[in-house]
Structure formats: C-alpha cells, structure tokens
Amino acid sequence: MKHVGGNVLVWGCVSRLGMGPLSRIQGIMDRFQYEGILENTMRPYARNSVGRGFIFQQDNESKHPSKHIRNWFSRRHVTLIGWPSHSPDLKIIERVWTELESRLIGRNARNADEKLSQLEEEWKTIPVSFIQTILDSLPRRCQAVIHAKGFTTKYQYVIVHIFIGPGNFVHFQQTSACY
C-alpha cells in the first residue's frame, strides 16, 4: 500500500480458521526477511491454530523457492504444496488482498504507521466465512485452470491498488492479476 511518506508492505496468511497475523515488511523483502517472517510469524500461528501437521501453500515468487527457503521448510519439517509459478486464478491470498484493499477505500492515513494500523484493523474484521468460501472454491478453480490449459479463467482477479496522494486524496489503479 503506497502513501505519502513511503510504502507500507505487509505479509499475511490465512487458514480455514480465519485470518492469521500480518507482518510488516521493512524495505525490500529478501530471503532472510522472508525466513524471519516464516519463523517468527507464520510457523507459530500455524502450529498454534492449525496444528503441527499443517501444510503451507506459497506462490513461486523469486525468494519463495530459493534454496535457502527450501532448506528452512525442510529443517522445520513443514510440508509444502507444489504450486504453479503463475497461477493468479488459484492464489487464495490475492483475493484476500483485494478484499482488504476494498475495505480501506476512503480511509486516509497521515503516515505509514497509521496506514499499518488501518490495515491491521481491517484485516481482523475479514470473516472466517470469506476465507472458507475461497477455499471451498479451489476444486472448481483447479478444474477450470486444467480445462483452460493453464490460461486465464473466470476466477482471474482484478487487483485494486490504493495510492494515498498529497492531501490524503485516494487514487485507485486497477490491474489484472494475471502475471
């Protein structure tokens, strides 16, 4: 989320039980910062809410499949779901980010800390039923992607980027999540 004074970048996770924690990303996330998020945010949440035998799904964004991160998952005995590199139709979290952004429409922030507070507040209000509906749609989504031979399906998301400009005016930019 961009605004006057810089960016607020967050990492978040969800499960069938609802919203997991948000973690602020400082600067550009590299494999070491990602490992810290996995160790200090994702893993404790997953173990406490889902249980020790949880399965983790991530996209193949450049730092995710790195040897360093693969080793982290191996050392922690975390099972990963194999996932296509470019699968916007199947990315659960993309639909969650779109929902979060839509909940922030019209909310101005004076600085990055205030925007982070708004993100955290709205994140916590996304209902479990929203996540469960997305998860329940995955078999249909997978079948649609197979039928489309990996090309875009009706489940392609439109991502709305919110920019807080000078004077706290909100500007929107819609882009396709097909990348």
Short mmCIF file of C-alpha atoms in Angstrom, two decimals:
data_model
loop_
_atom_site.label_atom_id
_atom_site.label_comp_id
_atom_site.label_asym_id
_atom_site.label_seq_id
_atom_site.Cartn_x
_atom_site.Cartn_y
_atom_site.Cartn_z
CA MET A 1 0.00 0.00 0.00
CA LYS A 2 1.62 3.25 -1.10
CA HIS A 3 1.03 6.62 0.53
CA VAL A 4 2.76 9.92 1.19
CA GLY A 5 5.99 9.25 3.04
CA GLY A 6 6.68 5.79 1.69
CA ASN A 7 5.18 2.34 1.38
CA VAL A 8 3.52 0.02 3.83
CA LEU A 9 4.24 -3.53 2.77
CA VAL A 10 2.79 -6.41 4.72
CA TRP A 11 2.90 -10.19 4.64
CA GLY A 12 -0.16 -12.08 5.79
CA CYS A 13 -1.51 -15.59 5.95
CA VAL A 14 -4.90 -17.23 6.25
CA SER A 15 -6.25 -20.65 7.09
CA ARG A 16 -9.65 -22.30 7.15
CA LEU A 17 -9.86 -20.97 10.71
CA GLY A 18 -9.57 -17.36 9.53
CA MET A 19 -7.08 -14.58 9.38
CA GLY A 20 -3.53 -15.13 10.54
CA PRO A 21 -1.22 -12.33 11.62
CA LEU A 22 0.07 -9.52 9.44
CA SER A 23 3.78 -8.81 9.47
CA ARG A 24 5.26 -5.52 8.28
CA ILE A 25 7.94 -5.85 5.64
CA GLN A 26 10.83 -3.46 6.10
CA GLY A 27 12.32 -2.31 2.80
CA ILE A 28 12.56 -4.92 0.07
CA MET A 29 11.83 -8.41 1.32
CA ASP A 30 14.70 -10.77 0.64
CA ARG A 31 15.03 -14.44 1.54
CA PHE A 32 16.38 -13.61 5.02
CA GLN A 33 13.48 -11.32 5.90
CA TYR A 34 11.11 -13.93 4.46
CA GLU A 35 12.73 -16.61 6.61
CA GLY A 36 12.24 -14.39 9.66
CA ILE A 37 8.56 -13.98 8.82
CA LEU A 38 8.18 -17.72 8.34
CA GLU A 39 9.96 -18.50 11.62
CA ASN A 40 8.51 -15.76 13.82
CA THR A 41 5.06 -15.18 12.34
CA MET A 42 3.80 -17.96 10.09
CA ARG A 43 5.11 -21.01 11.94
CA PRO A 44 3.90 -20.03 15.44
CA TYR A 45 0.48 -19.09 14.03
CA ALA A 46 0.15 -22.32 12.04
CA ARG A 47 1.28 -24.54 14.89
CA ASN A 48 -0.97 -22.84 17.45
CA SER A 49 -4.09 -22.60 15.30
CA VAL A 50 -3.89 -25.42 12.76
CA GLY A 51 -1.56 -27.87 14.48
CA ARG A 52 1.85 -29.41 13.95
CA GLY A 53 0.97 -31.22 10.74
CA PHE A 54 -0.04 -28.11 8.81
CA ILE A 55 0.57 -27.81 5.07
CA PHE A 56 1.80 -24.50 3.67
CA GLN A 57 0.99 -23.04 0.26
CA GLN A 58 3.03 -20.24 -1.26
CA ASP A 59 3.44 -18.98 -4.78
CA ASN A 60 6.76 -19.25 -6.55
CA GLU A 61 7.70 -15.59 -6.23
CA SER A 62 11.50 -15.39 -6.59
CA LYS A 63 12.50 -15.62 -2.91
CA HIS A 64 9.97 -18.34 -2.05
CA PRO A 65 11.52 -21.28 -3.93
CA SER A 66 15.11 -20.28 -3.16
CA LYS A 67 17.41 -22.98 -1.82
CA HIS A 68 17.70 -21.04 1.44
CA ILE A 69 13.92 -21.09 1.96
CA ARG A 70 13.52 -24.71 0.77
CA ASN A 71 16.10 -25.65 3.40
CA TRP A 72 14.16 -23.76 6.06
CA PHE A 73 11.00 -25.74 5.24
CA SER A 74 12.98 -28.99 5.24
CA ARG A 75 14.64 -28.30 8.61
CA ARG A 76 11.26 -27.40 10.15
CA HIS A 77 9.50 -30.43 8.58
CA VAL A 78 6.87 -28.17 7.00
CA THR A 79 5.01 -29.74 4.10
CA LEU A 80 4.66 -27.50 1.04
CA ILE A 81 2.02 -27.82 -1.64
CA GLY A 82 3.54 -27.85 -5.12
CA TRP A 83 2.26 -24.78 -6.90
CA PRO A 84 2.45 -23.35 -10.42
CA SER A 85 4.64 -20.29 -10.88
CA HIS A 86 1.97 -18.11 -12.44
CA SER A 87 -1.41 -19.08 -11.08
CA PRO A 88 -3.43 -15.97 -10.21
CA ASP A 89 -6.65 -17.94 -10.53
CA LEU A 90 -5.57 -20.17 -7.66
CA LYS A 91 -3.88 -17.73 -5.29
CA ILE A 92 -6.10 -17.54 -2.24
CA ILE A 93 -4.19 -14.62 -0.78
CA GLU A 94 -4.71 -12.44 -3.87
CA ARG A 95 -8.47 -12.48 -3.25
CA VAL A 96 -7.80 -11.62 0.41
CA TRP A 97 -5.57 -8.65 -0.53
CA THR A 98 -8.28 -7.37 -2.87
CA GLU A 99 -10.84 -7.63 -0.08
CA LEU A 100 -8.53 -5.83 2.35
CA GLU A 101 -7.87 -3.03 -0.11
CA SER A 102 -11.59 -2.58 -0.79
CA ARG A 103 -12.17 -2.18 2.96
CA LEU A 104 -9.68 0.70 3.04
CA ILE A 105 -11.44 2.79 0.41
CA GLY A 106 -12.00 6.26 1.79
CA ARG A 107 -9.72 5.79 4.81
CA ASN A 108 -6.94 8.35 4.86
CA ALA A 109 -3.65 7.95 6.70
CA ARG A 110 -1.16 10.63 7.73
CA ASN A 111 1.83 8.28 7.76
CA ALA A 112 2.96 4.67 7.37
CA ASP A 113 2.25 3.75 10.99
CA GLU A 114 -1.32 4.97 10.76
CA LYS A 115 -1.83 3.07 7.48
CA LEU A 116 -0.42 -0.07 9.12
CA SER A 117 -2.91 0.32 11.98
CA GLN A 118 -5.74 0.64 9.47
CA LEU A 119 -4.54 -2.46 7.62
CA GLU A 120 -4.36 -4.47 10.85
CA GLU A 121 -7.79 -3.26 11.98
CA GLU A 122 -9.50 -4.19 8.71
CA TRP A 123 -7.55 -7.46 8.40
CA LYS A 124 -9.03 -8.64 11.69
CA THR A 125 -12.58 -7.93 10.51
CA ILE A 126 -12.47 -10.16 7.42
CA PRO A 127 -14.82 -13.00 8.37
CA VAL A 128 -13.86 -16.67 8.50
CA SER A 129 -16.73 -17.38 6.09
CA PHE A 130 -14.97 -15.27 3.44
CA ILE A 131 -11.83 -17.43 3.67
CA GLN A 132 -13.85 -20.65 3.76
CA THR A 133 -15.73 -19.66 0.61
CA ILE A 134 -12.45 -19.08 -1.23
CA LEU A 135 -11.03 -22.40 -0.01
CA ASP A 136 -14.21 -24.25 -0.92
CA SER A 137 -13.93 -22.89 -4.47
CA LEU A 138 -10.42 -24.31 -5.01
CA PRO A 139 -11.52 -27.64 -6.57
CA ARG A 140 -13.60 -25.71 -9.14
CA ARG A 141 -10.72 -23.29 -9.71
CA CYS A 142 -8.22 -26.10 -10.23
CA GLN A 143 -10.55 -27.80 -12.69
CA ALA A 144 -11.05 -24.51 -14.56
CA VAL A 145 -7.27 -23.98 -14.84
CA ILE A 146 -6.83 -27.55 -16.11
CA HIS A 147 -9.64 -27.06 -18.62
CA ALA A 148 -8.08 -23.75 -19.77
CA LYS A 149 -4.69 -25.49 -20.09
CA GLY A 150 -3.15 -23.02 -17.65
CA PHE A 151 -4.58 -19.92 -19.27
CA THR A 152 -6.78 -17.34 -17.56
CA THR A 153 -10.13 -18.47 -16.19
CA LYS A 154 -13.19 -16.69 -14.90
CA TYR A 155 -11.51 -16.72 -11.49
CA GLN A 156 -8.84 -14.23 -12.55
CA TYR A 157 -8.69 -11.42 -10.02
CA VAL A 158 -8.65 -7.73 -10.57
CA ILE A 159 -6.37 -6.14 -8.02
CA VAL A 160 -7.07 -2.61 -6.91
CA HIS A 161 -4.01 -0.65 -5.86
CA ILE A 162 -4.74 2.20 -3.48
CA PHE A 163 -2.47 5.22 -3.51
CA ILE A 164 -2.71 7.93 -0.88
CA GLY A 165 -1.54 11.09 -2.60
CA PRO A 166 -0.77 14.64 -1.46
CA GLY A 167 -3.54 15.98 0.73
CA ASN A 168 -4.58 12.39 1.53
CA PHE A 169 -6.60 12.02 -1.67
CA VAL A 170 -7.14 8.41 -2.60
CA HIS A 171 -6.27 7.30 -6.12
CA PHE A 172 -7.12 3.86 -7.47
CA GLN A 173 -5.43 1.84 -10.14
CA GLN A 174 -6.86 -1.46 -11.29
CA THR A 175 -4.60 -4.05 -12.80
CA SER A 176 -5.11 -7.61 -13.81
CA ALA A 177 -3.54 -10.17 -11.53
CA CYS A 178 -2.66 -12.35 -14.48
CA TYR A 179 1.14 -12.25 -14.43
#
